[in-house]
CSV table of C-alpha atoms and ligand atoms in Angstrom, one decimal:
chain,number,residue,atom,x,y,z
A,262,UNK,CA,78.5,-80.0,-56.8
A,263,UNK,CA,77.0,-77.1,-55.0
A,264,UNK,CA,74.1,-75.0,-55.9
A,265,UNK,CA,71.0,-73.2,-54.8
A,266,UNK,CA,67.5,-74.5,-54.9
A,267,UNK,CA,65.4,-72.1,-56.9
A,268,UNK,CA,62.2,-74.1,-57.3
A,269,UNK,CA,60.6,-77.1,-55.5
A,270,UNK,CA,57.5,-79.0,-56.9
A,271,UNK,CA,56.4,-82.3,-55.6
A,272,UNK,CA,59.7,-83.6,-54.2
A,273,UNK,CA,61.6,-82.4,-57.2
A,274,UNK,CA,64.0,-79.4,-56.8
A,275,UNK,CA,65.6,-77.2,-59.4
A,276,UNK,CA,69.2,-76.3,-58.4
A,277,UNK,CA,71.1,-73.6,-59.9
A,278,UNK,CA,74.7,-74.9,-59.9
A,279,UNK,CA,77.7,-72.6,-59.4
A,280,UNK,CA,78.5,-73.3,-63.0
A,281,UNK,CA,75.4,-71.4,-64.1
A,282,UNK,CA,73.6,-74.7,-65.1
A,283,UNK,CA,70.2,-75.7,-63.7
A,284,UNK,CA,69.5,-79.3,-62.8
A,285,UNK,CA,66.4,-81.0,-61.4
A,286,UNK,CA,67.2,-83.1,-58.4
A,287,UNK,CA,65.5,-85.6,-56.2
A,288,UNK,CA,65.7,-85.2,-52.4
A,289,UNK,CA,67.4,-88.2,-50.7
A,290,UNK,CA,65.0,-90.2,-48.7
A,291,UNK,CA,66.9,-89.6,-45.5
A,292,UNK,CA,65.8,-86.0,-45.6
A,293,UNK,CA,62.3,-87.2,-44.6
A,294,UNK,CA,63.6,-89.3,-41.8
A,295,UNK,CA,65.7,-86.5,-40.5
A,296,UNK,CA,62.7,-84.0,-40.7
A,297,UNK,CA,64.5,-81.9,-43.2
A,298,UNK,CA,62.5,-80.2,-45.9
A,299,UNK,CA,64.4,-78.6,-48.6
A,300,UNK,CA,63.4,-75.0,-49.2
A,301,UNK,CA,63.7,-72.6,-52.1
A,302,UNK,CA,66.9,-70.6,-51.3
A,303,UNK,CA,68.8,-73.4,-49.7
A,304,UNK,CA,72.4,-74.1,-50.7
A,305,UNK,CA,72.8,-77.6,-51.4
A,306,UNK,CA,75.3,-80.3,-52.2
A,307,UNK,CA,74.2,-82.2,-55.5
A,308,UNK,CA,75.4,-85.3,-57.2
A,309,UNK,CA,74.8,-86.0,-60.8
A,310,UNK,CA,75.0,-89.7,-61.8
A,311,UNK,CA,75.7,-90.9,-65.3
A,312,UNK,CA,71.9,-91.9,-65.7
A,313,UNK,CA,68.8,-91.2,-63.8
A,314,UNK,CA,68.0,-88.3,-61.6
A,315,UNK,CA,70.4,-85.9,-59.8
A,316,UNK,CA,70.2,-86.0,-56.2
A,317,UNK,CA,70.1,-83.4,-53.3
A,318,UNK,CA,72.7,-84.9,-50.9
A,319,UNK,CA,72.9,-82.1,-48.4
A,320,UNK,CA,71.4,-78.9,-47.2
A,321,UNK,CA,73.8,-76.5,-45.9
A,322,UNK,CA,73.1,-74.5,-42.8
A,323,UNK,CA,70.6,-71.6,-43.3
A,324,UNK,CA,71.1,-68.0,-42.3
A,325,UNK,CA,67.4,-67.7,-41.9
A,326,UNK,CA,64.1,-69.2,-43.0
A,327,UNK,CA,60.8,-67.8,-43.8
A,328,UNK,CA,57.4,-69.7,-43.1
A,329,UNK,CA,55.2,-68.1,-45.7
A,330,UNK,CA,56.6,-68.3,-48.4
A,331,UNK,CA,58.9,-71.1,-47.3
A,332,UNK,CA,62.2,-69.5,-48.5
A,333,UNK,CA,65.6,-69.7,-46.8
A,334,UNK,CA,68.8,-67.5,-46.8
A,335,UNK,CA,67.1,-64.2,-47.7
A,336,UNK,CA,69.6,-61.2,-47.6
A,337,UNK,CA,67.3,-58.4,-48.4
A,338,UNK,CA,63.6,-57.7,-47.7
A,339,UNK,CA,62.3,-55.2,-50.2
A,340,UNK,CA,59.1,-53.7,-48.6
A,341,UNK,CA,56.9,-52.2,-51.3
A,342,UNK,CA,54.4,-49.6,-50.7
A,343,UNK,CA,52.2,-47.8,-53.2
A,344,UNK,CA,52.1,-44.1,-53.3
A,345,UNK,CA,48.5,-43.8,-54.6
A,346,UNK,CA,46.2,-46.8,-55.2
A,347,UNK,CA,46.1,-48.9,-53.1
A,348,UNK,CA,46.5,-46.5,-50.3
A,349,UNK,CA,49.8,-47.4,-48.4
A,350,UNK,CA,49.3,-50.0,-45.7
A,351,UNK,CA,51.8,-48.4,-43.3
A,352,UNK,CA,50.9,-50.9,-40.6
A,353,UNK,CA,51.7,-53.8,-42.7
A,354,UNK,CA,55.1,-52.2,-43.8
A,355,UNK,CA,56.0,-51.8,-40.2
A,356,UNK,CA,55.2,-55.3,-39.4
A,357,UNK,CA,57.3,-56.5,-42.3
A,358,UNK,CA,60.2,-54.4,-40.9
A,359,UNK,CA,59.6,-56.1,-37.5
A,360,UNK,CA,60.0,-59.4,-39.2
A,361,UNK,CA,63.0,-58.4,-41.1
A,362,UNK,CA,64.7,-57.0,-37.9
A,363,UNK,CA,64.0,-60.0,-35.9
A,364,UNK,CA,65.5,-62.3,-38.5
A,365,UNK,CA,68.5,-60.1,-39.3
A,366,UNK,CA,67.4,-59.5,-42.8
A,367,UNK,CA,68.2,-56.1,-44.2
A,368,UNK,CA,65.3,-54.0,-45.3
A,369,UNK,CA,64.9,-51.7,-48.2
A,370,UNK,CA,61.6,-49.7,-48.3
A,371,UNK,CA,60.4,-48.8,-51.6
A,372,UNK,CA,57.5,-46.2,-52.4
A,373,UNK,CA,56.3,-47.3,-55.8
A,374,UNK,CA,53.9,-45.6,-58.2
A,375,UNK,CA,55.6,-42.3,-57.5
A,376,UNK,CA,54.4,-41.2,-61.0
A,377,UNK,CA,51.0,-40.8,-59.4
A,378,UNK,CA,52.0,-40.0,-55.8
A,379,UNK,CA,50.2,-37.4,-53.7
A,380,UNK,CA,52.9,-35.1,-52.2
A,381,UNK,CA,51.7,-35.7,-48.7
A,382,UNK,CA,52.2,-39.5,-49.1
A,383,UNK,CA,55.7,-39.1,-50.3
A,384,UNK,CA,56.3,-36.6,-47.4
A,385,UNK,CA,55.1,-39.0,-44.8
A,386,UNK,CA,57.1,-41.8,-46.3
A,387,UNK,CA,60.2,-39.8,-46.1
A,388,UNK,CA,59.6,-38.8,-42.6
A,389,UNK,CA,58.4,-42.0,-41.2
A,390,UNK,CA,61.3,-44.0,-42.6
A,391,UNK,CA,64.2,-41.5,-42.2
A,392,UNK,CA,66.0,-44.1,-40.2
A,393,UNK,CA,65.9,-46.7,-43.0
A,394,UNK,CA,67.2,-47.1,-46.6
A,395,UNK,CA,64.4,-46.0,-48.8
A,396,UNK,CA,63.7,-45.5,-52.5
A,397,UNK,CA,61.1,-43.6,-54.5
A,398,UNK,CA,60.3,-45.7,-57.6
A,399,UNK,CA,57.9,-46.1,-60.6
A,400,UNK,CA,57.8,-49.2,-62.7
A,401,UNK,CA,56.0,-46.9,-65.2
A,402,UNK,CA,58.4,-44.0,-65.5
A,403,UNK,CA,61.5,-45.9,-64.6
A,404,UNK,CA,62.3,-43.7,-61.6
A,405,UNK,CA,64.4,-45.4,-59.0
A,406,UNK,CA,64.9,-48.5,-61.0
A,407,UNK,CA,68.7,-48.1,-61.4
A,408,UNK,CA,69.0,-47.8,-57.7
A,409,UNK,CA,66.9,-50.7,-57.0
A,410,UNK,CA,68.8,-52.8,-59.5
A,411,UNK,CA,72.1,-52.1,-57.7
A,412,UNK,CA,70.5,-52.8,-54.3
A,413,UNK,CA,69.5,-56.3,-55.7
A,414,UNK,CA,72.9,-57.1,-57.2
A,415,UNK,CA,74.6,-60.2,-55.6
A,416,UNK,CA,71.8,-60.6,-53.0
A,417,UNK,CA,69.0,-63.0,-52.4
A,418,UNK,CA,66.2,-60.6,-52.2
A,419,UNK,CA,62.5,-61.0,-51.4
A,420,UNK,CA,59.8,-58.6,-52.4
A,421,UNK,CA,56.9,-58.2,-50.0
A,422,UNK,CA,54.0,-55.9,-49.5
A,423,UNK,CA,50.1,-55.7,-50.0
A,424,UNK,CA,48.5,-56.8,-53.2
A,425,UNK,CA,48.7,-54.4,-56.2
A,426,UNK,CA,51.5,-52.1,-54.9
A,427,UNK,CA,53.5,-53.1,-58.0
A,428,UNK,CA,56.0,-55.9,-56.8
A,429,UNK,CA,55.7,-58.0,-59.9
A,430,UNK,CA,55.7,-54.9,-62.0
A,431,UNK,CA,59.0,-53.5,-60.6
A,432,UNK,CA,60.6,-56.9,-61.2
A,433,UNK,CA,59.2,-57.0,-64.8
A,434,UNK,CA,60.6,-53.5,-65.3
A,435,UNK,CA,64.1,-54.6,-64.0
A,436,UNK,CA,64.0,-58.0,-65.7
A,437,UNK,CA,61.6,-58.1,-68.8
A,438,UNK,CA,62.5,-61.7,-69.3
A,439,UNK,CA,60.5,-62.7,-66.2
A,440,UNK,CA,57.1,-61.6,-67.6
A,441,UNK,CA,55.4,-62.1,-64.3
A,442,UNK,CA,51.7,-61.7,-64.2
A,443,UNK,CA,50.5,-58.4,-63.0
A,444,UNK,CA,47.0,-57.5,-62.0
A,445,UNK,CA,44.6,-54.6,-61.7
A,446,UNK,CA,43.2,-53.8,-58.3
A,447,UNK,CA,39.8,-55.3,-57.2
A,448,UNK,CA,37.5,-52.2,-57.6
A,449,UNK,CA,35.5,-52.6,-54.4
A,450,UNK,CA,37.9,-52.7,-51.7
A,451,UNK,CA,41.1,-51.1,-52.7
A,452,UNK,CA,42.7,-54.4,-51.4
A,453,UNK,CA,42.3,-57.0,-54.0
A,454,UNK,CA,43.6,-60.6,-53.9
A,455,UNK,CA,47.2,-61.3,-54.7
A,456,UNK,CA,47.9,-62.0,-58.4
A,457,UNK,CA,51.2,-63.6,-57.5
A,458,UNK,CA,50.6,-67.0,-55.9
A,459,UNK,CA,53.7,-69.0,-56.2
A,460,UNK,CA,57.1,-68.4,-54.5
A,461,UNK,CA,59.9,-68.9,-57.1
A,462,UNK,CA,63.4,-67.6,-56.8
A,463,UNK,CA,64.7,-66.0,-60.1
A,464,UNK,CA,68.5,-65.9,-60.5
A,465,UNK,CA,69.7,-62.5,-61.5
A,466,UNK,CA,72.6,-60.2,-61.2
A,467,UNK,CA,74.8,-62.8,-59.3
A,468,UNK,CA,71.9,-63.0,-56.8
A,469,UNK,CA,68.2,-63.8,-57.1
A,470,UNK,CA,64.9,-62.0,-56.5
A,471,UNK,CA,61.7,-63.7,-55.1
A,472,UNK,CA,58.3,-62.3,-56.0
A,473,UNK,CA,56.0,-63.2,-53.1
A,474,UNK,CA,52.1,-63.1,-52.5
A,475,UNK,CA,52.8,-62.4,-48.8
A,476,UNK,CA,55.4,-62.7,-46.1
A,477,UNK,CA,55.3,-64.0,-42.6
A,478,UNK,CA,58.0,-65.6,-40.4
A,479,UNK,CA,56.7,-65.9,-37.0
A,480,UNK,CA,53.9,-64.8,-34.7
A,481,UNK,CA,54.2,-61.1,-33.7
A,482,UNK,CA,52.9,-62.1,-30.2
A,483,UNK,CA,56.2,-63.9,-29.5
A,484,UNK,CA,58.0,-60.5,-29.4
A,485,UNK,CA,58.9,-59.1,-26.0
A,486,UNK,CA,58.6,-55.5,-25.2
A,487,UNK,CA,62.3,-55.1,-25.5
A,488,UNK,CA,62.5,-56.9,-28.7
A,489,UNK,CA,59.6,-54.5,-30.0
A,490,UNK,CA,61.6,-51.4,-28.9
A,491,UNK,CA,64.7,-52.6,-30.9
A,492,UNK,CA,62.5,-52.7,-34.0
A,493,UNK,CA,62.1,-48.9,-34.0
A,494,UNK,CA,65.6,-47.7,-35.0
A,495,UNK,CA,64.3,-44.1,-34.4
A,496,UNK,CA,64.2,-45.0,-30.7
A,497,UNK,CA,67.9,-45.3,-30.9
A,498,UNK,CA,67.9,-47.2,-27.6
A,499,UNK,CA,66.3,-44.3,-25.8
A,500,UNK,CA,63.8,-46.5,-24.1
A,501,UNK,CA,66.5,-47.4,-21.8
A,502,UNK,CA,66.3,-43.9,-20.3
A,503,UNK,CA,62.6,-44.0,-19.5
A,504,UNK,CA,62.0,-43.6,-15.8
A,505,UNK,CA,60.2,-46.8,-15.3
A,506,UNK,CA,61.8,-50.2,-16.4
A,507,UNK,CA,59.3,-51.9,-18.7
A,508,UNK,CA,57.9,-48.5,-19.6
A,509,UNK,CA,55.3,-48.9,-22.5
A,510,UNK,CA,55.7,-45.4,-23.7
A,511,UNK,CA,52.0,-44.5,-23.2
A,512,UNK,CA,51.2,-42.2,-20.3
A,513,UNK,CA,54.1,-43.0,-18.0
A,514,UNK,CA,55.9,-39.9,-16.7
A,515,UNK,CA,59.5,-39.2,-17.9
A,516,UNK,CA,59.2,-41.4,-21.0
A,517,UNK,CA,62.3,-41.0,-23.1
A,518,UNK,CA,60.4,-42.2,-26.2
A,519,UNK,CA,57.7,-39.6,-26.0
A,520,UNK,CA,60.4,-37.1,-25.5
A,521,UNK,CA,61.6,-38.1,-29.1
A,522,UNK,CA,58.2,-37.1,-30.2
A,523,UNK,CA,58.5,-33.6,-28.9
A,524,UNK,CA,62.1,-33.3,-30.4
A,525,UNK,CA,60.7,-34.3,-33.8
A,526,UNK,CA,63.0,-37.4,-33.8
A,527,UNK,CA,60.0,-39.6,-34.0
A,528,UNK,CA,57.0,-39.0,-36.2
A,529,UNK,CA,53.4,-39.2,-34.6
A,530,UNK,CA,52.5,-41.7,-37.3
A,531,UNK,CA,55.2,-44.2,-36.5
A,532,UNK,CA,54.7,-43.7,-32.8
A,533,UNK,CA,51.0,-44.4,-33.3
A,534,UNK,CA,51.8,-47.6,-35.2
A,535,UNK,CA,54.1,-48.7,-32.4
A,536,UNK,CA,51.4,-48.2,-29.9
A,537,UNK,CA,48.9,-50.1,-32.1
A,538,UNK,CA,51.3,-53.1,-32.7
A,539,UNK,CA,52.1,-53.2,-28.9
A,540,UNK,CA,48.6,-53.4,-28.0
A,541,UNK,CA,47.9,-56.1,-30.7
A,542,UNK,CA,50.8,-58.2,-29.2
A,543,UNK,CA,49.4,-57.7,-25.7
A,544,UNK,CA,45.9,-58.7,-26.9
A,545,UNK,CA,47.3,-61.8,-28.5
A,546,UNK,CA,49.3,-62.8,-25.4
A,547,UNK,CA,46.3,-62.5,-23.3
A,548,UNK,CA,44.3,-65.0,-25.5
A,549,UNK,CA,47.2,-67.4,-26.2
A,550,UNK,CA,46.0,-70.1,-24.1
A,551,UNK,CA,42.2,-69.6,-25.0
B,782,GTP,N1,50.8,-45.9,-62.0
B,782,GTP,C1,51.5,-46.9,-61.7
B,782,GTP,N2,51.0,-48.1,-61.7
B,782,GTP,C2,51.8,-49.1,-61.5
B,782,GTP,C3,53.1,-49.0,-61.2
B,782,GTP,N3,53.5,-50.3,-60.9
B,782,GTP,C4,52.5,-51.1,-61.0
B,782,GTP,N4,51.4,-50.4,-61.3
B,782,GTP,C5,50.0,-51.1,-61.6
B,782,GTP,O1,49.6,-51.6,-60.3
B,782,GTP,C6,48.8,-52.8,-60.6
B,782,GTP,C7,49.3,-53.9,-59.7
B,782,GTP,O2,50.6,-54.3,-60.1
B,782,GTP,P1,51.3,-55.8,-59.7
B,782,GTP,O3,52.6,-55.7,-60.2
B,782,GTP,O4,50.4,-56.9,-60.2
B,782,GTP,O5,51.2,-55.7,-58.1
B,782,GTP,P2,51.8,-56.8,-57.1
B,782,GTP,O6,52.3,-56.0,-55.9
B,782,GTP,O7,52.7,-57.8,-57.8
B,782,GTP,O8,50.4,-57.5,-56.7
B,782,GTP,P3,50.2,-59.0,-56.1
B,782,GTP,O9,50.9,-60.0,-57.0
B,782,GTP,O10,48.7,-59.1,-56.1
B,782,GTP,O11,50.7,-59.1,-54.6
B,782,GTP,C8,49.0,-53.0,-62.1
B,782,GTP,O12,47.8,-52.7,-62.7
B,782,GTP,C9,50.2,-52.3,-62.6
B,782,GTP,O13,50.1,-51.9,-63.9
B,782,GTP,C10,53.7,-47.7,-61.2
B,782,GTP,O14,54.9,-47.5,-60.9
B,782,GTP,N5,52.8,-46.7,-61.4
B,783,MG,MG1,52.5,-59.9,-58.1
B,784,ZN,ZN1,58.9,-45.0,-22.1
């Protein structure tokens, strides 16, 4: 029988079968010998004996795999930002978009807490992410929830974003049966610790949703300059027209990316974050062998 692993604890895996039934399985011993660790999100072949535990027999090839949380086969990355408190961490959002692009996961960017938004934040959101699929939402007022629900239908979706932006609240608003724990913001820093600590896949709407405390697939320092350029859809490949091959789009003459700024096709803020991430990557590369 075939199914999807939705939870794994101590060598036991809950597998949602195509029939809609969930069985707890033990992984075959040979997985360890072969260096295969079953992951939440994996599609698996399962056998169910008359007595005793069901067994995970086979893990089917993955389309992608995240490191933190360890989840496989994600179709959609829902990047959540808050429109008020905490202040949007645009840099984190851009880094998540880089991760999604690099792994071929479709992104959806959600500006939550739109019920308390400052207009300039919503304006910046719209301008910065004009090249992406975006949604204004509020788990409080219900705005954007229908659109969010239809985006999730039939997909394996992963929610990510800084603490207290309302990832769990959005999921609770869509699926009240989940009753995920939600938290208030730690007062001092506007940052807070993540209330959500465990990665678990919740089957819904012919797909599944994953509420995560964080999200990380690979080290940004492994990205080449070209790969980074491709992570900014606004560039539209314009960087190939820069006068210098390997142009870093800083102060080089005849830079096609800086021309996009003048034409209003690239916002100053997105450009500034490109520069910041580029320099972060270069810094890390320098110290790679320290
Ligand atoms: N005004 C307003 N507050 C919201 C909204 N959504 C969530 N909140 C509040 O924001 C706080 C944090 O929400 P959570 O859902 O716990 O945030 P989270 O993103 O899951 O946070 P972590 O699990 O820590 O990563 C809670 O106090 C929620 O009530 C919203 O749309 N509008
Ligand atoms: Mg949460
Ligand atoms: Zn350039």
